[in-house]
Every structure is written in C-alpha cells, then in structure tokens.
PDB file of C-alpha atoms in Angstrom:
ATOM      1  CA  MET I1265      -4.099   0.614  24.257  1.00  0.00           C
ATOM      2  CA  THR I1266      -4.433  -0.054  20.553  1.00  0.00           C
ATOM      3  CA  ALA I1267      -8.033   1.226  20.455  1.00  0.00           C
ATOM      4  CA  ASP I1268      -7.025   4.645  21.787  1.00  0.00           C
ATOM      5  CA  ALA I1269      -3.958   4.886  19.556  1.00  0.00           C
ATOM      6  CA  LEU I1270      -6.013   3.842  16.531  1.00  0.00           C
ATOM      7  CA  GLU I1271      -8.570   6.554  17.276  1.00  0.00           C
ATOM      8  CA  ALA I1272      -5.869   9.235  17.483  1.00  0.00           C
ATOM      9  CA  ALA I1273      -4.224   8.067  14.243  1.00  0.00           C
ATOM     10  CA  ALA I1274      -7.590   7.962  12.455  1.00  0.00           C
ATOM     11  CA  ARG I1275      -8.409  11.494  13.562  1.00  0.00           C
ATOM     12  CA  ALA I1276      -5.008  12.684  12.362  1.00  0.00           C
ATOM     13  CA  PHE I1277      -5.567  11.055   8.978  1.00  0.00           C
ATOM     14  CA  LEU I1278      -8.992  12.660   8.541  1.00  0.00           C
ATOM     15  CA  ASP I1279      -7.769  16.059   9.722  1.00  0.00           C
ATOM     16  CA  GLY I1280      -5.157  16.067   6.969  1.00  0.00           C
ATOM     17  CA  LEU I1281      -7.655  15.544   4.128  1.00  0.00           C
ATOM     18  CA  ASP I1282      -9.347  18.244   2.111  1.00  0.00           C
ATOM     19  CA  HIS I1283     -13.144  18.290   1.947  1.00  0.00           C
ATOM     20  CA  ALA I1284     -13.437  16.212  -1.236  1.00  0.00           C
ATOM     21  CA  SER I1285     -11.001  13.530  -0.085  1.00  0.00           C
ATOM     22  CA  ARG I1286     -12.634  13.336   3.317  1.00  0.00           C
ATOM     23  CA  ASP I1287     -16.020  12.793   1.688  1.00  0.00           C
ATOM     24  CA  ARG I1288     -14.567   9.792  -0.153  1.00  0.00           C
ATOM     25  CA  ALA I1289     -12.675   8.405   2.827  1.00  0.00           C
ATOM     26  CA  GLN I1290     -15.385   8.680   5.490  1.00  0.00           C
ATOM     27  CA  LEU I1291     -18.727   6.866   5.358  1.00  0.00           C
ATOM     28  CA  ALA I1292     -21.530   6.365   7.854  1.00  0.00           C
ATOM     29  CA  PHE I1293     -20.996   3.590  10.373  1.00  0.00           C
ATOM     30  CA  GLN I1294     -24.323   2.121   9.252  1.00  0.00           C
ATOM     31  CA  SER I1295     -23.154   1.956   5.625  1.00  0.00           C
ATOM     32  CA  SER I1296     -23.630  -1.444   4.003  1.00  0.00           C
ATOM     33  CA  ASP I1297     -20.066  -1.085   2.686  1.00  0.00           C
ATOM     34  CA  ARG I1298     -18.662  -1.659   6.186  1.00  0.00           C
ATOM     35  CA  GLU I1299     -19.374  -5.379   6.112  1.00  0.00           C
ATOM     36  CA  ASP I1300     -19.067  -5.839   2.334  1.00  0.00           C
ATOM     37  CA  TRP I1301     -15.510  -7.130   2.304  1.00  0.00           C
ATOM     38  CA  HIS I1302     -13.521  -9.056  -0.288  1.00  0.00           C
ATOM     39  CA  TYR I1303      -9.991  -9.809  -1.433  1.00  0.00           C
ATOM     40  CA  VAL I1304     -10.354  -9.700  -5.235  1.00  0.00           C
ATOM     41  CA  PRO I1305      -9.837  -6.675  -7.507  1.00  0.00           C
ATOM     42  CA  ARG I1306     -13.117  -4.725  -7.619  1.00  0.00           C
ATOM     43  CA  ARG I1307     -14.705  -1.350  -6.867  1.00  0.00           C
ATOM     44  CA  ARG I1308     -14.119  -0.299  -3.281  1.00  0.00           C
ATOM     45  CA  ALA I1309     -15.368   2.335  -0.891  1.00  0.00           C
ATOM     46  CA  GLY I1310     -12.886   4.787   0.548  1.00  0.00           C
ATOM     47  CA  LEU I1311      -9.892   6.767  -0.628  1.00  0.00           C
ATOM     48  CA  ALA I1312      -7.306   5.015  -2.797  1.00  0.00           C
ATOM     49  CA  LEU I1313      -3.615   5.204  -1.964  1.00  0.00           C
ATOM     50  CA  GLY I1314      -3.011   6.370  -5.533  1.00  0.00           C
ATOM     51  CA  ASP I1315      -5.229   9.409  -4.941  1.00  0.00           C
ATOM     52  CA  MET I1316      -3.349  10.558  -1.839  1.00  0.00           C
ATOM     53  CA  ASP I1317      -0.545  13.105  -1.750  1.00  0.00           C
ATOM     54  CA  GLY I1318       2.645  12.604   0.223  1.00  0.00           C
ATOM     55  CA  SER I1319       1.379  13.847   3.587  1.00  0.00           C
ATOM     56  CA  GLU I1320      -1.884  11.923   3.242  1.00  0.00           C
ATOM     57  CA  LEU I1321       0.009   8.732   2.410  1.00  0.00           C
ATOM     58  CA  SER I1322       2.246   9.248   5.426  1.00  0.00           C
ATOM     59  CA  ALA I1323      -0.775   9.652   7.708  1.00  0.00           C
ATOM     60  CA  ALA I1324      -2.484   6.625   6.144  1.00  0.00           C
ATOM     61  CA  HIS I1325       0.538   4.413   6.770  1.00  0.00           C
ATOM     62  CA  ALA I1326       0.882   5.762  10.301  1.00  0.00           C
ATOM     63  CA  LEU I1327      -2.709   4.674  10.884  1.00  0.00           C
ATOM     64  CA  LEU I1328      -2.036   1.208   9.458  1.00  0.00           C
ATOM     65  CA  ARG I1329       1.109   0.782  11.551  1.00  0.00           C
ATOM     66  CA  THR I1330      -0.957   1.634  14.629  1.00  0.00           C
ATOM     67  CA  GLY I1331      -3.451  -1.149  13.954  1.00  0.00           C
ATOM     68  CA  LEU I1332      -0.798  -3.780  13.228  1.00  0.00           C
ATOM     69  CA  SER I1333       2.280  -5.216  14.871  1.00  0.00           C
ATOM     70  CA  PRO I1334       5.634  -4.592  13.171  1.00  0.00           C
ATOM     71  CA  ALA I1335       5.388  -8.104  11.691  1.00  0.00           C
ATOM     72  CA  GLY I1336       1.851  -7.477  10.457  1.00  0.00           C
ATOM     73  CA  TYR I1337       2.791  -4.157   8.899  1.00  0.00           C
ATOM     74  CA  ARG I1338       5.751  -5.763   7.082  1.00  0.00           C
ATOM     75  CA  LYS I1339       3.345  -8.276   5.577  1.00  0.00           C
ATOM     76  CA  LEU I1340       1.059  -5.445   4.468  1.00  0.00           C
ATOM     77  CA  GLU I1341       3.994  -3.697   2.789  1.00  0.00           C
ATOM     78  CA  GLY I1342       5.005  -6.984   1.176  1.00  0.00           C
ATOM     79  CA  ILE I1343       1.524  -7.586  -0.239  1.00  0.00           C
ATOM     80  CA  LEU I1344       1.496  -4.108  -1.807  1.00  0.00           C
ATOM     81  CA  LEU I1345       4.925  -4.830  -3.274  1.00  0.00           C
ATOM     82  CA  LEU I1346       3.756  -8.193  -4.639  1.00  0.00           C
ATOM     83  CA  GLU I1347       0.867  -6.505  -6.428  1.00  0.00           C
ATOM     84  CA  GLY I1348       3.324  -4.483  -8.494  1.00  0.00           C
ATOM     85  CA  ILE I1349       5.474  -7.553  -9.116  1.00  0.00           C
ATOM     86  CA  LEU I1350       2.416  -9.529 -10.217  1.00  0.00           C
ATOM     87  CA  GLY I1351       1.537  -6.708 -12.618  1.00  0.00           C
ATOM     88  CA  GLY I1352       4.945  -7.122 -14.228  1.00  0.00           C
ATOM     89  CA  ILE I1353       4.629 -10.903 -14.423  1.00  0.00           C
ATOM     90  CA  GLU I1354       1.191 -10.656 -16.025  1.00  0.00           C
ATOM     91  CA  GLY I1355       2.095  -7.663 -18.199  1.00  0.00           C
ATOM     92  CA  ASN I1356      -0.787  -5.651 -16.771  1.00  0.00           C
ATOM     93  CA  PRO I1357       0.628  -3.054 -14.353  1.00  0.00           C
ATOM     94  CA  GLY I1358      -2.411  -0.797 -14.660  1.00  0.00           C
ATOM     95  CA  PHE I1359      -4.659  -3.516 -13.264  1.00  0.00           C
ATOM     96  CA  ARG I1360      -2.202  -4.789 -10.658  1.00  0.00           C
ATOM     97  CA  ASP I1361      -1.612  -1.349  -9.199  1.00  0.00           C
ATOM     98  CA  PRO I1362      -0.583  -0.884  -5.525  1.00  0.00           C
ATOM     99  CA  GLY I1363      -2.306   2.498  -5.713  1.00  0.00           C
ATOM    100  CA  ARG I1364      -5.692   0.755  -5.935  1.00  0.00           C
ATOM    101  CA  TYR I1365      -5.782  -0.178  -2.243  1.00  0.00           C
ATOM    102  CA  HIS I1366      -8.448   1.822  -0.412  1.00  0.00           C
ATOM    103  CA  LEU I1367      -8.694   3.176   3.114  1.00  0.00           C
ATOM    104  CA  ALA I1368     -12.218   3.749   4.432  1.00  0.00           C
ATOM    105  CA  LEU I1369     -13.418   5.008   7.803  1.00  0.00           C
ATOM    106  CA  PHE I1370     -16.952   4.352   9.013  1.00  0.00           C
ATOM    107  CA  GLY I1371     -18.376   6.829  11.486  1.00  0.00           C
ATOM    108  CA  GLN I1372     -16.435   9.338  13.561  1.00  0.00           C
ATOM    109  CA  PRO I1373     -13.372   8.051  15.447  1.00  0.00           C
ATOM    110  CA  GLY I1374     -14.030   8.534  19.150  1.00  0.00           C
ATOM    111  CA  HIS I1375     -15.312   6.894  22.320  1.00  0.00           C
ATOM    112  CA  GLU I1376     -18.866   8.240  22.135  1.00  0.00           C
ATOM    113  CA  ALA I1377     -20.128   6.037  19.291  1.00  0.00           C
ATOM    114  CA  PRO I1378     -18.855   2.971  17.431  1.00  0.00           C
ATOM    115  CA  TRP I1379     -16.668   3.535  14.394  1.00  0.00           C
ATOM    116  CA  GLY I1380     -14.759   1.358  11.971  1.00  0.00           C
ATOM    117  CA  LEU I1381     -11.832   1.209   9.594  1.00  0.00           C
ATOM    118  CA  ARG I1382     -10.999  -0.934   6.602  1.00  0.00           C
ATOM    119  CA  PHE I1383      -7.903  -1.125   4.425  1.00  0.00           C
ATOM    120  CA  GLU I1384      -8.533  -3.298   1.401  1.00  0.00           C
ATOM    121  CA  GLY I1385      -7.399  -4.274  -2.060  1.00  0.00           C
ATOM    122  CA  HIS I1386      -6.319  -7.388  -3.932  1.00  0.00           C
ATOM    123  CA  HIS I1387      -5.154 -10.013  -1.419  1.00  0.00           C
ATOM    124  CA  LEU I1388      -5.703  -7.737   1.567  1.00  0.00           C
ATOM    125  CA  SER I1389      -8.680  -6.935   3.766  1.00  0.00           C
ATOM    126  CA  LEU I1390      -8.121  -5.566   7.264  1.00  0.00           C
ATOM    127  CA  ASN I1391     -11.256  -4.683   9.211  1.00  0.00           C
ATOM    128  CA  PHE I1392     -11.306  -2.842  12.541  1.00  0.00           C
ATOM    129  CA  THR I1393     -14.357  -1.989  14.640  1.00  0.00           C
ATOM    130  CA  SER I1394     -13.976   0.176  17.735  1.00  0.00           C
ATOM    131  CA  ALA I1395     -16.396   0.972  20.554  1.00  0.00           C
ATOM    132  CA  GLY I1396     -15.424   2.678  23.791  1.00  0.00           C
ATOM    133  CA  HIS I1397     -11.834   1.724  24.516  1.00  0.00           C
ATOM    134  CA  ALA I1398     -11.875  -1.651  22.744  1.00  0.00           C
ATOM    135  CA  VAL I1399     -11.303  -2.801  19.191  1.00  0.00           C
ATOM    136  CA  ALA I1400     -12.259  -5.862  17.117  1.00  0.00           C
ATOM    137  CA  THR I1401      -9.844  -6.793  14.331  1.00  0.00           C
ATOM    138  CA  THR I1402     -11.457  -9.412  12.123  1.00  0.00           C
ATOM    139  CA  PRO I1403     -12.005 -10.606   9.479  1.00  0.00           C
ATOM    140  CA  ALA I1404      -8.337 -10.228   8.529  1.00  0.00           C
ATOM    141  CA  PHE I1405      -7.337 -11.547   5.100  1.00  0.00           C
ATOM    142  CA  LEU I1406      -3.760 -11.660   3.775  1.00  0.00           C
ATOM    143  CA  GLY I1407      -2.730 -13.210   0.476  1.00  0.00           C
ATOM    144  CA  ALA I1408       0.404 -13.586  -1.620  1.00  0.00           C
ATOM    145  CA  ASN I1409       0.826 -14.123  -5.362  1.00  0.00           C
ATOM    146  CA  PRO I1410       3.436 -15.240  -6.124  1.00  0.00           C
ATOM    147  CA  SER I1411       4.086 -16.938  -2.815  1.00  0.00           C
ATOM    148  CA  GLU I1412       7.786 -16.767  -3.763  1.00  0.00           C
ATOM    149  CA  VAL I1413       9.062 -14.144  -6.196  1.00  0.00           C
ATOM    150  CA  PRO I1414      10.716 -16.113  -9.029  1.00  0.00           C
ATOM    151  CA  SER I1415      13.114 -13.518 -10.439  1.00  0.00           C
ATOM    152  CA  GLY I1416      14.198  -9.912 -10.437  1.00  0.00           C
ATOM    153  CA  PRO I1417      15.487  -7.694  -7.625  1.00  0.00           C
ATOM    154  CA  ARG I1418      13.086  -9.282  -5.119  1.00  0.00           C
ATOM    155  CA  LYS I1419      13.817 -12.873  -6.133  1.00  0.00           C
ATOM    156  CA  GLY I1420      13.139 -15.249  -3.251  1.00  0.00           C
ATOM    157  CA  LEU I1421      10.810 -12.901  -1.345  1.00  0.00           C
ATOM    158  CA  ARG I1422       8.152 -14.876   0.564  1.00  0.00           C
ATOM    159  CA  VAL I1423       5.722 -12.545   2.288  1.00  0.00           C
ATOM    160  CA  LEU I1424       3.769 -15.334   4.022  1.00  0.00           C
ATOM    161  CA  ALA I1425       6.636 -17.756   4.569  1.00  0.00           C
ATOM    162  CA  SER I1426       5.865 -18.535   8.225  1.00  0.00           C
ATOM    163  CA  GLU I1427       2.234 -19.344   7.471  1.00  0.00           C
ATOM    164  CA  GLU I1428       3.333 -21.871   4.847  1.00  0.00           C
ATOM    165  CA  ASP I1429       6.406 -23.353   6.511  1.00  0.00           C
ATOM    166  CA  LEU I1430       5.032 -23.811  10.022  1.00  0.00           C
ATOM    167  CA  GLY I1431       1.823 -25.343   8.687  1.00  0.00           C
ATOM    168  CA  ARG I1432       3.707 -27.903   6.621  1.00  0.00           C
ATOM    169  CA  ALA I1433       6.151 -28.576   9.454  1.00  0.00           C
ATOM    170  CA  PHE I1434       3.297 -29.248  11.846  1.00  0.00           C
ATOM    171  CA  LEU I1435       1.775 -31.797   9.481  1.00  0.00           C
ATOM    172  CA  ALA I1436       5.182 -33.435   8.971  1.00  0.00           C
ATOM    173  CA  SER I1437       5.678 -33.731  12.737  1.00  0.00           C
ATOM    174  CA  LEU I1438       2.591 -35.900  13.188  1.00  0.00           C
ATOM    175  CA  PRO I1439       3.002 -39.671  13.412  1.00  0.00           C
ATOM    176  CA  PRO I1440       1.095 -41.697  10.793  1.00  0.00           C
ATOM    177  CA  ALA I1441      -2.084 -42.319  12.793  1.00  0.00           C
ATOM    178  CA  GLN I1442      -2.467 -38.653  13.729  1.00  0.00           C
ATOM    179  CA  ARG I1443      -1.589 -37.528  10.245  1.00  0.00           C
ATOM    180  CA  GLN I1444      -4.317 -39.768   8.860  1.00  0.00           C
ATOM    181  CA  ARG I1445      -6.796 -38.040  11.179  1.00  0.00           C
ATOM    182  CA  ALA I1446      -5.580 -34.595  10.172  1.00  0.00           C
ATOM    183  CA  VAL I1447      -5.808 -35.062   6.391  1.00  0.00           C
ATOM    184  CA  ILE I1448      -9.429 -34.489   5.394  1.00  0.00           C
ATOM    185  CA  ALA I1449      -9.121 -34.573   1.581  1.00  0.00           C
ATOM    186  CA  PRO I1450      -6.553 -35.642  -1.031  1.00  0.00           C
ATOM    187  CA  ALA I1451      -6.959 -32.379  -2.970  1.00  0.00           C
ATOM    188  CA  ALA I1452      -6.870 -28.810  -1.739  1.00  0.00           C
ATOM    189  CA  PRO I1453      -9.934 -26.611  -2.280  1.00  0.00           C
ATOM    190  CA  LEU I1454      -9.678 -23.855  -4.867  1.00  0.00           C
ATOM    191  CA  ASP I1455      -9.966 -21.175  -2.175  1.00  0.00           C
ATOM    192  CA  ILE I1456     -10.525 -20.733   1.533  1.00  0.00           C
ATOM    193  CA  VAL I1457     -13.761 -22.550   2.275  1.00  0.00           C
ATOM    194  CA  THR I1458     -15.545 -19.658   3.978  1.00  0.00           C
ATOM    195  CA  GLU I1459     -14.576 -17.226   1.175  1.00  0.00           C
ATOM    196  CA  ALA I1460     -15.689 -13.624   1.890  1.00  0.00           C
ATOM    197  CA  SER I1461     -18.717 -14.602   3.968  1.00  0.00           C
ATOM    198  CA  ARG I1462     -20.195 -12.104   6.392  1.00  0.00           C
ATOM    199  CA  ARG I1463     -20.097 -14.766   9.101  1.00  0.00           C
ATOM    200  CA  ALA I1464     -17.706 -17.695   8.971  1.00  0.00           C
ATOM    201  CA  ALA I1465     -19.459 -21.001   9.546  1.00  0.00           C
ATOM    202  CA  LEU I1466     -18.353 -24.577   8.960  1.00  0.00           C
ATOM    203  CA  PRO I1467     -20.710 -27.522   9.429  1.00  0.00           C
ATOM    204  CA  SER I1468     -18.341 -29.500  11.675  1.00  0.00           C
ATOM    205  CA  PHE I1469     -14.980 -29.628  13.388  1.00  0.00           C
ATOM    206  CA  ASP I1470     -12.845 -31.758  11.100  1.00  0.00           C
ATOM    207  CA  GLY I1471      -9.330 -33.109  11.345  1.00  0.00           C
ATOM    208  CA  LEU I1472      -7.158 -33.897  14.353  1.00  0.00           C
ATOM    209  CA  PRO I1473      -8.435 -32.541  17.681  1.00  0.00           C
ATOM    210  CA  ALA I1474      -5.888 -30.978  20.010  1.00  0.00           C
ATOM    211  CA  ALA I1475      -7.356 -33.158  22.765  1.00  0.00           C
ATOM    212  CA  GLU I1476      -5.512 -36.061  21.096  1.00  0.00           C
ATOM    213  CA  MET I1477      -2.211 -34.168  20.798  1.00  0.00           C
ATOM    214  CA  THR I1478       0.758 -34.282  23.126  1.00  0.00           C
ATOM    215  CA  PRO I1479       1.659 -31.119  25.097  1.00  0.00           C
ATOM    216  CA  ALA I1480       4.525 -30.494  22.660  1.00  0.00           C
ATOM    217  CA  GLN I1481       2.186 -30.817  19.688  1.00  0.00           C
ATOM    218  CA  ARG I1482      -0.307 -28.429  21.256  1.00  0.00           C
ATOM    219  CA  ALA I1483       2.483 -25.931  21.838  1.00  0.00           C
ATOM    220  CA  ALA I1484       3.491 -26.212  18.163  1.00  0.00           C
ATOM    221  CA  LEU I1485      -0.132 -25.686  17.104  1.00  0.00           C
ATOM    222  CA  ILE I1486      -0.331 -22.533  19.228  1.00  0.00           C
ATOM    223  CA  ARG I1487       2.907 -21.264  17.652  1.00  0.00           C
ATOM    224  CA  LEU I1488       1.270 -21.631  14.236  1.00  0.00           C
ATOM    225  CA  LEU I1489      -1.872 -19.903  15.455  1.00  0.00           C
ATOM    226  CA  GLU I1490       0.211 -17.050  16.884  1.00  0.00           C
ATOM    227  CA  VAL I1491       1.592 -16.292  13.420  1.00  0.00           C
ATOM    228  CA  TYR I1492      -1.896 -15.004  12.620  1.00  0.00           C
ATOM    229  CA  ALA I1493      -2.846 -13.450  15.960  1.00  0.00           C
ATOM    230  CA  ARG I1494       0.424 -11.556  16.277  1.00  0.00           C
ATOM    231  CA  ASN I1495      -0.136  -9.622  13.082  1.00  0.00           C
ATOM    232  CA  PHE I1496      -1.792  -7.264  15.575  1.00  0.00           C
ATOM    233  CA  PRO I1497      -0.316  -5.308  18.491  1.00  0.00           C
ATOM    234  CA  ASP I1498       0.381  -7.242  21.678  1.00  0.00           C
ATOM    235  CA  ASP I1499      -2.752  -6.195  23.588  1.00  0.00           C
ATOM    236  CA  VAL I1500      -4.995  -7.218  20.697  1.00  0.00           C
ATOM    237  CA  ALA I1501      -3.118 -10.459  19.993  1.00  0.00           C
ATOM    238  CA  ASP I1502      -3.108 -11.394  23.685  1.00  0.00           C
ATOM    239  CA  GLY I1503      -6.864 -10.811  23.791  1.00  0.00           C
ATOM    240  CA  HIS I1504      -7.418 -13.241  20.914  1.00  0.00           C
ATOM    241  CA  LEU I1505      -5.097 -15.836  22.436  1.00  0.00           C
ATOM    242  CA  ASP I1506      -6.685 -15.515  25.860  1.00  0.00           C
ATOM    243  CA  ARG I1507     -10.153 -16.131  24.431  1.00  0.00           C
ATOM    244  CA  ILE I1508      -8.855 -19.152  22.522  1.00  0.00           C
ATOM    245  CA  ALA I1509      -7.344 -20.510  25.740  1.00  0.00           C
ATOM    246  CA  ARG I1510     -10.550 -19.899  27.703  1.00  0.00           C
ATOM    247  CA  GLY I1511     -12.531 -21.611  24.945  1.00  0.00           C
ATOM    248  CA  GLY I1512     -10.309 -24.654  25.390  1.00  0.00           C
ATOM    249  CA  VAL I1513      -7.107 -25.325  23.459  1.00  0.00           C
ATOM    250  CA  GLU I1514      -8.033 -29.000  23.521  1.00  0.00           C
ATOM    251  CA  ARG I1515     -11.098 -28.135  21.421  1.00  0.00           C
ATOM    252  CA  LEU I1516      -9.028 -26.803  18.523  1.00  0.00           C
ATOM    253  CA  HIS I1517      -8.863 -28.967  15.400  1.00  0.00           C
ATOM    254  CA  PHE I1518      -6.110 -29.036  12.768  1.00  0.00           C
ATOM    255  CA  ALA I1519      -7.137 -30.143   9.273  1.00  0.00           C
ATOM    256  CA  TRP I1520      -5.073 -30.506   6.085  1.00  0.00           C
ATOM    257  CA  ALA I1521      -5.997 -31.121   2.450  1.00  0.00           C
ATOM    258  CA  GLY I1522      -3.842 -31.634  -0.631  1.00  0.00           C
ATOM    259  CA  SER I1523      -0.156 -32.317  -1.047  1.00  0.00           C
ATOM    260  CA  ALA I1524       2.452 -32.133   1.696  1.00  0.00           C
ATOM    261  CA  ALA I1525       5.160 -31.275  -0.844  1.00  0.00           C
ATOM    262  CA  PRO I1526       6.355 -27.704  -1.473  1.00  0.00           C
ATOM    263  CA  LYS I1527       5.079 -25.931  -4.591  1.00  0.00           C
ATOM    264  CA  GLN I1528       1.991 -28.137  -4.737  1.00  0.00           C
ATOM    265  CA  PRO I1529      -1.609 -27.151  -3.930  1.00  0.00           C
ATOM    266  CA  HIS I1530      -2.342 -27.523  -0.225  1.00  0.00           C
ATOM    267  CA  TYR I1531      -4.684 -26.235   2.451  1.00  0.00           C
ATOM    268  CA  TYR I1532      -4.975 -26.251   6.217  1.00  0.00           C
ATOM    269  CA  ARG I1533      -7.175 -24.776   8.896  1.00  0.00           C
ATOM    270  CA  ILE I1534      -7.280 -24.383  12.648  1.00  0.00           C
ATOM    271  CA  HIS I1535     -10.864 -24.380  13.874  1.00  0.00           C
ATOM    272  CA  GLY I1536     -12.040 -23.931  17.445  1.00  0.00           C
ATOM    273  CA  PRO I1537     -15.039 -22.629  19.389  1.00  0.00           C
ATOM    274  CA  THR I1538     -13.981 -18.984  19.138  1.00  0.00           C
ATOM    275  CA  HIS I1539     -11.697 -18.592  16.117  1.00  0.00           C
ATOM    276  CA  LEU I1540     -11.022 -19.956  12.651  1.00  0.00           C
ATOM    277  CA  ILE I1541      -7.849 -19.782  10.585  1.00  0.00           C
ATOM    278  CA  GLU I1542      -7.821 -20.875   6.955  1.00  0.00           C
ATOM    279  CA  TYR I1543      -4.803 -21.127   4.660  1.00  0.00           C
ATOM    280  CA  ASP I1544      -5.050 -22.156   1.020  1.00  0.00           C
ATOM    281  CA  ASN I1545      -2.199 -22.376  -1.483  1.00  0.00           C
ATOM    282  CA  ARG I1546      -3.952 -22.690  -4.790  1.00  0.00           C
ATOM    283  CA  GLY I1547      -1.695 -23.984  -7.535  1.00  0.00           C
ATOM    284  CA  GLY I1548       1.209 -24.195  -5.094  1.00  0.00           C
ATOM    285  CA  ASP I1549       2.282 -20.559  -5.542  1.00  0.00           C
ATOM    286  CA  HIS I1550      -0.771 -18.450  -4.660  1.00  0.00           C
ATOM    287  CA  ILE I1551      -1.667 -18.107  -0.982  1.00  0.00           C
ATOM    288  CA  HIS I1552      -4.925 -17.004   0.640  1.00  0.00           C
ATOM    289  CA  THR I1553      -5.198 -16.779   4.443  1.00  0.00           C
ATOM    290  CA  VAL I1554      -7.885 -15.528   6.777  1.00  0.00           C
ATOM    291  CA  PHE I1555      -8.097 -15.038  10.549  1.00  0.00           C
ATOM    292  CA  ARG I1556     -11.652 -14.876  11.853  1.00  0.00           C
ATOM    293  CA  ASP I1557     -13.223 -14.376  15.255  1.00  0.00           C
ATOM    294  CA  LEU I1558     -16.367 -16.483  15.174  1.00  0.00           C
ATOM    295  CA  GLN I1559     -18.023 -14.278  17.793  1.00  0.00           C
ATOM    296  CA  ASP I1560     -16.630 -10.832  17.016  1.00  0.00           C
ATOM    297  CA  ASP I1561     -16.162 -10.380  13.261  1.00  0.00           C
ATOM    298  CA  PHE I1562     -17.014  -6.741  12.505  1.00  0.00           C
ATOM    299  CA  GLY I1563     -17.324  -6.226  16.255  1.00  0.00           C
ATOM    300  CA  ASP I1564     -20.506  -8.259  16.752  1.00  0.00           C
ATOM    301  CA  SER I1565     -19.780  -9.055  20.405  1.00  0.00           C
ATOM    302  CA  LEU I1566     -18.093  -5.715  21.014  1.00  0.00           C
ATOM    303  CA  LEU I1567     -21.085  -3.766  19.750  1.00  0.00           C
ATOM    304  CA  ALA I1568     -23.493  -5.889  21.791  1.00  0.00           C
ATOM    305  CA  ARG I1569     -21.483  -5.182  24.965  1.00  0.00           C
ATOM    306  CA  HIS I1570     -21.375  -1.506  24.085  1.00  0.00           C
ATOM    307  CA  LEU I1571     -25.165  -1.480  23.863  1.00  0.00           C
ATOM    308  CA  GLN I1572     -25.615  -3.381  27.130  1.00  0.00           C
ATOM    309  CA  GLU I1573     -23.454  -0.807  28.885  1.00  0.00           C
ATOM    310  CA  GLY I1574     -25.914   1.878  27.831  1.00  0.00           C
ATOM    311  CA  HIS I1575     -24.012   3.564  25.020  1.00  0.00           C
ATOM    312  CA  GLY I1576     -26.851   4.045  22.567  1.00  0.00           C
ATOM    313  CA  ALA I1577     -28.562   2.102  19.850  1.00  0.00           C
ATOM    314  CA  HIS I1578     -27.011  -1.027  18.485  1.00  0.00           C
ATOM    315  CA  VAL I1579     -26.472  -1.246  14.736  1.00  0.00           C
ATOM    316  CA  PRO I1580     -28.624  -4.137  13.425  1.00  0.00           C
ATOM    317  CA  ARG I1581     -26.778  -7.185  12.132  1.00  0.00           C
ATOM    318  CA  ARG I1582     -27.530  -8.104   8.549  1.00  0.00           C
ATOM    319  CA  PRO I1583     -28.202 -11.736   7.667  1.00  0.00           C
TER     320      PRO I1583
END
C-alpha cells in the first residue's frame, strides 16, 4: 500500500538528516503551515532541495517517487527542469532556481498518529496526509511555464502535454449543441478559479453534464480525468476513481472557456460531487492545473474517520 511505503520512505529521509536539517524539515502536524499551500514563488516551510547533500537528495527523491506514479514523478522532474529553463528565458536564474523547492513533513511518520508531507515550489504543490494505513493526496497542483520549450537542448518539451491535448480533443469531439453547452465564457480566466483556497468551492455545476453525453463521450471524459488521478500510484488513483464512480459519473460536468485554438488562452474544468479538476492556460503558453478532492483535501474525511475509530483527538479544521 502507498500509505505504508510512504511512511517507510519518510522515516528513511528523516533518519538521514542531521539535527539542524531535521529541525527545518519536520514541523508539528498541527502547524498552520500544513494547510498554507500555494504555487507561486514565496517563503516556504521545510528543507530546500538546494540545502540537501547528495544522500539527502537521493532520499528525498525516493520519497517523492513513492508518493507518485512513474508518470507523476516524470512530471515533477519536468517541472523542476522547466524552472531552470524559465530562469534562462527571463535572465533570472537565481530567482527561478530548482533548488528552491521545499520538502516538509508534519508530525511523525507512523500509524499511531496522523502525519503529513508536502513538496512545494513554483508551479508545484503536492500534499499528502496519512492516518493509519490510508493516505489523502490532495490538493495536487502542477504547472508548466513554458508549456512548450521554444528553443535549446529541450526544445519541444511539453511537461503537461496530455492535460492540454486531451482537453482540447474532448471539446473538439462535441457536436455543436453540446459544445455550446460546454463553453461557459468566451475568455479564459487569468488563473484557476479556486486559486490556492483551503477548500475548493464553486457556486454551481456549469457546462455540459455527463448525463447528456453518449457512453463513448463519458469514456473519453474519464480518460481525461485519469490523466490527473493517475499521477498517483495505482491504489491511490483507483480509490479516487472509485469514489468518482460511486458519486455518479453522470453527475460530472465539463466546462470550457476561451479559445479552442492551440497557443491561445483557454481553460477547462471537470466538476463533480466528489472531485474538481481545473486547467488554465494563461496566455496560451503557461499552464496551471489542480486536482482536488472536495471531501478529503488535507485529509479532512480521512482524519474524521481516524477519530471515529478511536485513534485520538482530531485536529480542528480552520475556516
């Protein structure tokens, strides 16, 4: 199980740190930093990759590989690579530094009490909460700037190609009447609508409901959704997909805003009773995506179950 493997990898990472580094990397589970997430350059809790030595970096990446699928880990590596490329494009490599991504652990990895893990920096925020033998894995933010590397040794690299291509292909596959339902605005928003909110909430379900889609269209929508869910190991991804299915695939809604043409600003989301996916391509070459569990971000449902099963005090939820 991913939860057990993640615990072992987290313990191994902590065991390899000296006292000073461990003090920076490990915070209390009740720390307000645990739910203070974002995807812009800013001060962050935890230990920066640039402050780790070779063995610490190896253990950190082993931990990250444990929490992600091979596809998800490749995207993580690609986002770190893009940060350096963006530094070259902007002429500011000190600011766009892949060493500024931070790994933070909250609490003590183990089955006795809840604990958490975050890996975060520009265009990346991965949040894990574990209790008992289960793990929650959202919010999960991945971004890419540039969405396609324009020149140099990595010319043509598209870290989030599937997210972009399958979304546009799904819109293009809709007949005119359905497409009219799906398009909710002529212009894309400047960012994902829910931004870095503690809880994702939208006032309504907008766009084309899956209840009005053909079986083939629903299957294509699930393939797009799986691009996000399968950034995680199979047991975790299957758990998300099973909850989406039990919530009712027919209750999912697909919404689009902005241009349907490549290299132009565009946005889409998949919104259902249990999960929300947002994708925004601001300016046509700068992608933000987020995968959110509307009931279990930061382990809300997981921690409540843990309490009900008699495993100690529940950490209060902040408004």
